Amino acid sequence: MMVAKPRVAVITPYYRESDFYLQRCMDSVAAQHYPCTHFLIADDRAEPLVSGRAGVRHVELGQAHGDYGDTPRAVGSLLAMAEGFDAIAYLDADNYYLPEHIAGLVATWQAQQGLIDVIASQRFFVYPDGRLMPLADQMDARTGVDTNCLFLAGRALPLASAWQRIPGPLHAFGDRVFWLMLAAAGLRMGQLAQASVAYTSNWRTHYLLLGELPPPDAKDLSRATLQALAWWQALSPAEQAAQCTALGFDPSGWLASLLPSSEPPSP
């Protein structure tokens, strides 16, 4: 059922990000052309910049969960559903939206008369210092969509808290696992062509794609990939079946696609 003026919640998990990132993130949600409510979930301690910010919903979990933000995403999603929001979007604390982002998603959803449940937007990349990174998005919607690009509504809302069902060794790939869970549920999906999400990248693969030397603190998924594969292979058939039931799909084929090559998979 369509809603004339859907209420949209934006969920942001955060864990000791810099004031620069937090300020930029909150400002970008406040500047949306379509009004939305920003839920910021502190995975561990609250930051004064956030807890003192007027106009946001703030929750402090009190301890770090170390799961790439999946627990605070689940908590924020449950709150949004309990409070009757009609749609949920996600934004990591080191990223930001362009002002038209939420408006474009809502317009796309309304244009489809509620016949789609999930909308995937596009993203562009910026360096950690904020400069534009001249890189095309490599995300393949057949296997995953970045968390920051998700918009859930309609039949997708009951799955919005499913972040907490992702097993520990797969949290590094949480966005891909969550997307595959949505797809396995038979949800109707659409796409937003415009790139209205700014993604801050410090991934080794992205620097290499640009022919640049990765900085010493550049991230990669090599270790996480090996750990995920080892975890799955160590499970008994019964344990693997239980995981398939919890996730709603069999991750065997997807995990096999993570087999290390010359470079780890791109985020």
Short mmCIF file of C-alpha atoms in Angstrom, two decimals:
data_model
loop_
_atom_site.label_atom_id
_atom_site.label_comp_id
_atom_site.label_asym_id
_atom_site.label_seq_id
_atom_site.Cartn_x
_atom_site.Cartn_y
_atom_site.Cartn_z
CA MET A 1 0.00 0.00 0.00
CA MET A 2 1.36 3.37 -1.01
CA VAL A 3 1.66 6.22 1.49
CA ALA A 4 1.16 9.80 0.32
CA LYS A 5 4.05 11.13 2.38
CA PRO A 6 6.16 8.14 3.46
CA ARG A 7 8.23 8.53 6.62
CA VAL A 8 11.86 7.66 5.93
CA ALA A 9 14.45 6.63 8.50
CA VAL A 10 18.19 6.79 7.80
CA ILE A 11 20.23 4.41 9.96
CA THR A 12 23.89 5.24 10.70
CA PRO A 13 26.08 2.98 12.84
CA TYR A 14 29.20 4.65 14.12
CA TYR A 15 32.33 3.66 16.03
CA ARG A 16 34.89 6.34 16.85
CA GLU A 17 34.84 8.04 13.47
CA SER A 18 36.40 11.48 13.32
CA ASP A 19 34.36 14.60 14.00
CA PHE A 20 34.92 15.55 10.36
CA TYR A 21 33.24 12.39 9.10
CA LEU A 22 30.42 12.51 11.65
CA GLN A 23 29.66 16.16 10.96
CA ARG A 24 29.66 15.61 7.20
CA CYS A 25 27.41 12.57 7.53
CA MET A 26 24.85 14.28 9.77
CA ASP A 27 24.86 17.47 7.71
CA SER A 28 24.17 15.52 4.52
CA VAL A 29 21.08 13.88 6.03
CA ALA A 30 19.85 17.18 7.47
CA ALA A 31 20.24 18.76 4.03
CA GLN A 32 18.04 16.24 2.21
CA HIS A 33 15.40 17.75 -0.03
CA TYR A 34 12.99 15.12 1.28
CA PRO A 35 12.69 15.19 5.10
CA CYS A 36 13.88 12.09 6.95
CA THR A 37 14.74 11.06 10.49
CA HIS A 38 18.37 10.24 11.23
CA PHE A 39 19.04 7.41 13.69
CA LEU A 40 22.67 7.28 14.86
CA ILE A 41 23.61 4.13 16.75
CA ALA A 42 26.85 4.28 18.74
CA ASP A 43 28.56 0.90 18.70
CA ASP A 44 30.34 1.45 22.02
CA ARG A 45 30.55 4.95 23.46
CA ALA A 46 28.64 8.03 22.37
CA GLU A 47 30.48 10.89 20.74
CA PRO A 48 29.60 14.36 22.12
CA LEU A 49 29.23 15.74 18.60
CA VAL A 50 26.42 13.25 17.97
CA SER A 51 24.74 13.12 21.37
CA GLY A 52 24.58 16.91 21.42
CA ARG A 53 23.14 17.21 17.92
CA ALA A 54 19.57 18.49 17.78
CA GLY A 55 17.11 16.78 15.48
CA VAL A 56 18.67 13.30 15.43
CA ARG A 57 17.76 10.10 17.22
CA HIS A 58 20.73 8.79 19.16
CA VAL A 59 21.24 5.38 20.77
CA GLU A 60 24.35 4.27 22.68
CA LEU A 61 24.89 0.50 22.76
CA GLY A 62 27.57 0.73 25.42
CA GLN A 63 29.99 -1.79 23.97
CA ALA A 64 31.63 -2.51 20.65
CA HIS A 65 30.33 -5.52 18.73
CA GLY A 66 33.09 -5.66 16.14
CA ASP A 67 30.80 -6.71 13.31
CA TYR A 68 31.27 -3.91 10.78
CA GLY A 69 28.15 -2.11 12.02
CA ASP A 70 25.68 -4.97 11.53
CA THR A 71 24.41 -5.01 15.13
CA PRO A 72 23.75 -1.25 15.27
CA ARG A 73 22.09 -1.46 11.84
CA ALA A 74 19.77 -4.15 13.15
CA VAL A 75 18.99 -2.12 16.29
CA GLY A 76 18.29 1.02 14.29
CA SER A 77 16.11 -0.90 11.85
CA LEU A 78 14.05 -2.41 14.69
CA LEU A 79 13.49 1.04 16.17
CA ALA A 80 12.40 2.46 12.82
CA MET A 81 9.95 -0.40 12.25
CA ALA A 82 8.58 -0.18 15.81
CA GLU A 83 7.97 3.54 15.32
CA GLY A 84 6.05 3.09 12.08
CA PHE A 85 8.49 4.36 9.47
CA ASP A 86 7.51 3.47 5.90
CA ALA A 87 11.03 3.14 4.48
CA ILE A 88 14.58 2.66 5.70
CA ALA A 89 17.88 3.74 4.16
CA TYR A 90 21.42 3.28 5.49
CA LEU A 91 24.43 5.56 5.66
CA ASP A 92 27.80 4.70 7.18
CA ALA A 93 29.38 7.45 9.25
CA ASP A 94 32.31 8.06 6.89
CA ASN A 95 30.05 8.53 3.86
CA TYR A 96 27.47 11.10 2.85
CA TYR A 97 24.43 11.69 0.64
CA LEU A 98 23.94 14.33 -2.00
CA PRO A 99 20.89 16.49 -1.16
CA GLU A 100 18.62 14.82 -3.72
CA HIS A 101 19.35 11.23 -2.61
CA ILE A 102 16.31 10.41 -0.47
CA ALA A 103 13.97 12.42 -2.70
CA GLY A 104 15.08 10.39 -5.71
CA LEU A 105 14.50 7.11 -3.90
CA VAL A 106 11.05 8.10 -2.66
CA ALA A 107 10.05 9.37 -6.11
CA THR A 108 11.21 6.11 -7.71
CA TRP A 109 9.27 4.07 -5.17
CA GLN A 110 6.11 6.13 -5.59
CA ALA A 111 6.36 6.04 -9.38
CA GLN A 112 6.21 2.25 -9.15
CA GLN A 113 3.04 2.47 -7.05
CA GLY A 114 4.64 0.37 -4.35
CA LEU A 115 5.34 -2.51 -6.73
CA ILE A 116 9.01 -2.62 -5.72
CA ASP A 117 10.31 -3.29 -2.22
CA VAL A 118 14.04 -2.56 -2.55
CA ILE A 119 15.77 0.21 -4.49
CA ALA A 120 19.50 0.25 -5.10
CA SER A 121 21.05 3.63 -5.83
CA GLN A 122 24.45 4.32 -7.34
CA ARG A 123 27.56 5.67 -5.63
CA PHE A 124 30.66 7.64 -6.47
CA PHE A 125 33.99 7.49 -4.65
CA VAL A 126 35.98 10.01 -2.66
CA TYR A 127 39.41 9.75 -1.06
CA PRO A 128 39.63 9.88 2.76
CA ASP A 129 40.54 13.57 2.50
CA GLY A 130 37.35 14.28 0.55
CA ARG A 131 38.77 14.59 -2.99
CA LEU A 132 36.82 12.94 -5.79
CA MET A 133 38.24 9.53 -6.70
CA PRO A 134 38.03 8.98 -10.51
CA LEU A 135 36.74 5.42 -10.28
CA ALA A 136 33.65 3.76 -11.68
CA ASP A 137 31.58 1.63 -9.32
CA GLN A 138 32.45 -2.06 -9.62
CA MET A 139 29.51 -3.36 -7.56
CA ASP A 140 27.45 -5.96 -9.43
CA ALA A 141 23.80 -5.92 -8.38
CA ARG A 142 23.58 -9.65 -9.15
CA THR A 143 25.85 -10.43 -6.20
CA GLY A 144 25.60 -7.43 -3.89
CA VAL A 145 24.77 -3.79 -3.36
CA ASP A 146 26.64 -1.50 -1.00
CA THR A 147 24.85 -0.84 2.29
CA ASN A 148 24.80 2.92 1.70
CA CYS A 149 22.85 2.42 -1.53
CA LEU A 150 19.92 0.50 -0.03
CA PHE A 151 16.34 1.71 0.36
CA LEU A 152 13.86 -0.74 1.89
CA ALA A 153 10.09 -0.39 1.88
CA GLY A 154 6.93 -2.48 1.63
CA ARG A 155 7.58 -6.20 1.92
CA ALA A 156 11.28 -5.59 2.57
CA LEU A 157 10.76 -3.92 5.96
CA PRO A 158 10.33 -7.15 7.97
CA LEU A 159 13.81 -8.15 6.76
CA ALA A 160 15.42 -4.83 7.71
CA SER A 161 16.67 -6.20 11.02
CA ALA A 162 18.15 -9.34 9.44
CA TRP A 163 21.64 -7.88 9.78
CA GLN A 164 21.80 -9.67 13.14
CA ARG A 165 21.34 -13.06 11.42
CA ILE A 166 24.64 -12.73 9.56
CA PRO A 167 27.18 -15.15 11.11
CA GLY A 168 30.37 -13.68 12.55
CA PRO A 169 32.82 -14.79 9.83
CA LEU A 170 30.65 -13.13 7.15
CA HIS A 171 30.28 -9.69 8.73
CA ALA A 172 33.10 -8.31 6.56
CA PHE A 173 30.84 -9.04 3.60
CA GLY A 174 27.64 -8.03 5.36
CA ASP A 175 26.24 -5.88 2.56
CA ARG A 176 26.59 -8.72 0.04
CA VAL A 177 25.09 -11.27 2.40
CA PHE A 178 22.18 -8.94 3.24
CA TRP A 179 21.52 -8.32 -0.46
CA LEU A 180 21.47 -12.06 -1.17
CA MET A 181 19.04 -12.51 1.72
CA LEU A 182 16.74 -9.90 0.19
CA ALA A 183 16.98 -11.51 -3.23
CA ALA A 184 16.30 -14.99 -1.82
CA ALA A 185 13.13 -13.67 -0.18
CA GLY A 186 11.75 -12.90 -3.62
CA LEU A 187 11.51 -9.17 -3.04
CA ARG A 188 10.85 -6.90 -5.97
CA MET A 189 13.87 -4.75 -6.75
CA GLY A 190 14.51 -1.55 -8.64
CA GLN A 191 17.43 0.75 -9.31
CA LEU A 192 18.11 4.47 -9.15
CA ALA A 193 20.39 5.53 -11.97
CA GLN A 194 21.83 8.66 -10.37
CA ALA A 195 24.98 8.40 -8.25
CA SER A 196 23.88 10.22 -5.11
CA VAL A 197 25.94 8.39 -2.46
CA ALA A 198 29.50 9.49 -1.73
CA TYR A 199 31.56 6.51 -0.60
CA THR A 200 34.84 7.19 1.18
CA SER A 201 37.31 4.59 -0.05
CA ASN A 202 40.54 3.53 1.53
CA TRP A 203 40.51 0.12 -0.15
CA ARG A 204 43.73 -1.25 -1.59
CA THR A 205 41.99 -2.57 -4.70
CA HIS A 206 40.68 0.88 -5.58
CA TYR A 207 44.12 2.47 -5.44
CA LEU A 208 45.54 -0.31 -7.60
CA LEU A 209 42.75 0.09 -10.15
CA LEU A 210 43.77 3.74 -10.46
CA GLY A 211 47.45 2.84 -10.82
CA GLU A 212 48.23 4.49 -7.48
CA LEU A 213 50.35 3.28 -4.59
CA PRO A 214 48.03 2.26 -1.71
CA PRO A 215 48.77 4.08 1.55
CA PRO A 216 50.10 2.03 4.49
CA ASP A 217 46.67 2.00 6.16
CA ALA A 218 44.78 0.88 3.05
CA LYS A 219 42.28 -1.91 3.73
CA ASP A 220 41.72 -5.20 1.93
CA LEU A 221 39.59 -8.27 2.40
CA SER A 222 42.26 -10.95 1.98
CA ARG A 223 42.25 -12.19 5.57
CA ALA A 224 38.47 -11.92 5.91
CA THR A 225 38.04 -13.92 2.70
CA LEU A 226 40.26 -16.76 3.91
CA GLN A 227 38.56 -16.78 7.32
CA ALA A 228 35.10 -16.96 5.75
CA LEU A 229 36.08 -19.85 3.50
CA ALA A 230 37.76 -21.75 6.33
CA TRP A 231 34.74 -21.24 8.60
CA TRP A 232 32.31 -22.62 6.03
CA GLN A 233 34.46 -25.59 5.13
CA ALA A 234 34.83 -26.51 8.81
CA LEU A 235 31.06 -26.74 9.33
CA SER A 236 29.38 -30.12 9.29
CA PRO A 237 26.65 -30.73 6.68
CA ALA A 238 24.03 -30.24 9.41
CA GLU A 239 25.61 -26.96 10.50
CA GLN A 240 25.77 -25.75 6.90
CA ALA A 241 22.10 -26.61 6.46
CA ALA A 242 21.24 -24.64 9.60
CA GLN A 243 23.12 -21.61 8.25
CA CYS A 244 21.26 -21.90 4.94
CA THR A 245 17.96 -21.86 6.83
CA ALA A 246 18.98 -18.83 8.93
CA LEU A 247 20.20 -16.87 5.91
CA GLY A 248 17.43 -17.94 3.57
CA PHE A 249 19.88 -19.03 0.87
CA ASP A 250 22.79 -21.41 0.34
CA PRO A 251 26.01 -19.34 0.44
CA SER A 252 28.22 -22.10 -0.99
CA GLY A 253 28.40 -20.73 -4.52
CA TRP A 254 28.87 -17.16 -3.38
CA LEU A 255 31.64 -18.16 -0.98
CA ALA A 256 33.38 -20.08 -3.77
CA SER A 257 33.39 -16.85 -5.80
CA LEU A 258 35.51 -15.28 -3.06
CA LEU A 259 38.42 -17.65 -3.68
CA PRO A 260 41.57 -15.53 -3.64
CA SER A 261 42.95 -14.41 -6.98
CA SER A 262 45.72 -11.91 -7.59
CA GLU A 263 43.66 -9.34 -5.70
CA PRO A 264 40.93 -9.68 -3.06
CA PRO A 265 37.34 -8.81 -4.05
CA SER A 266 36.41 -5.15 -4.31
CA PRO A 267 34.06 -3.78 -1.64
#
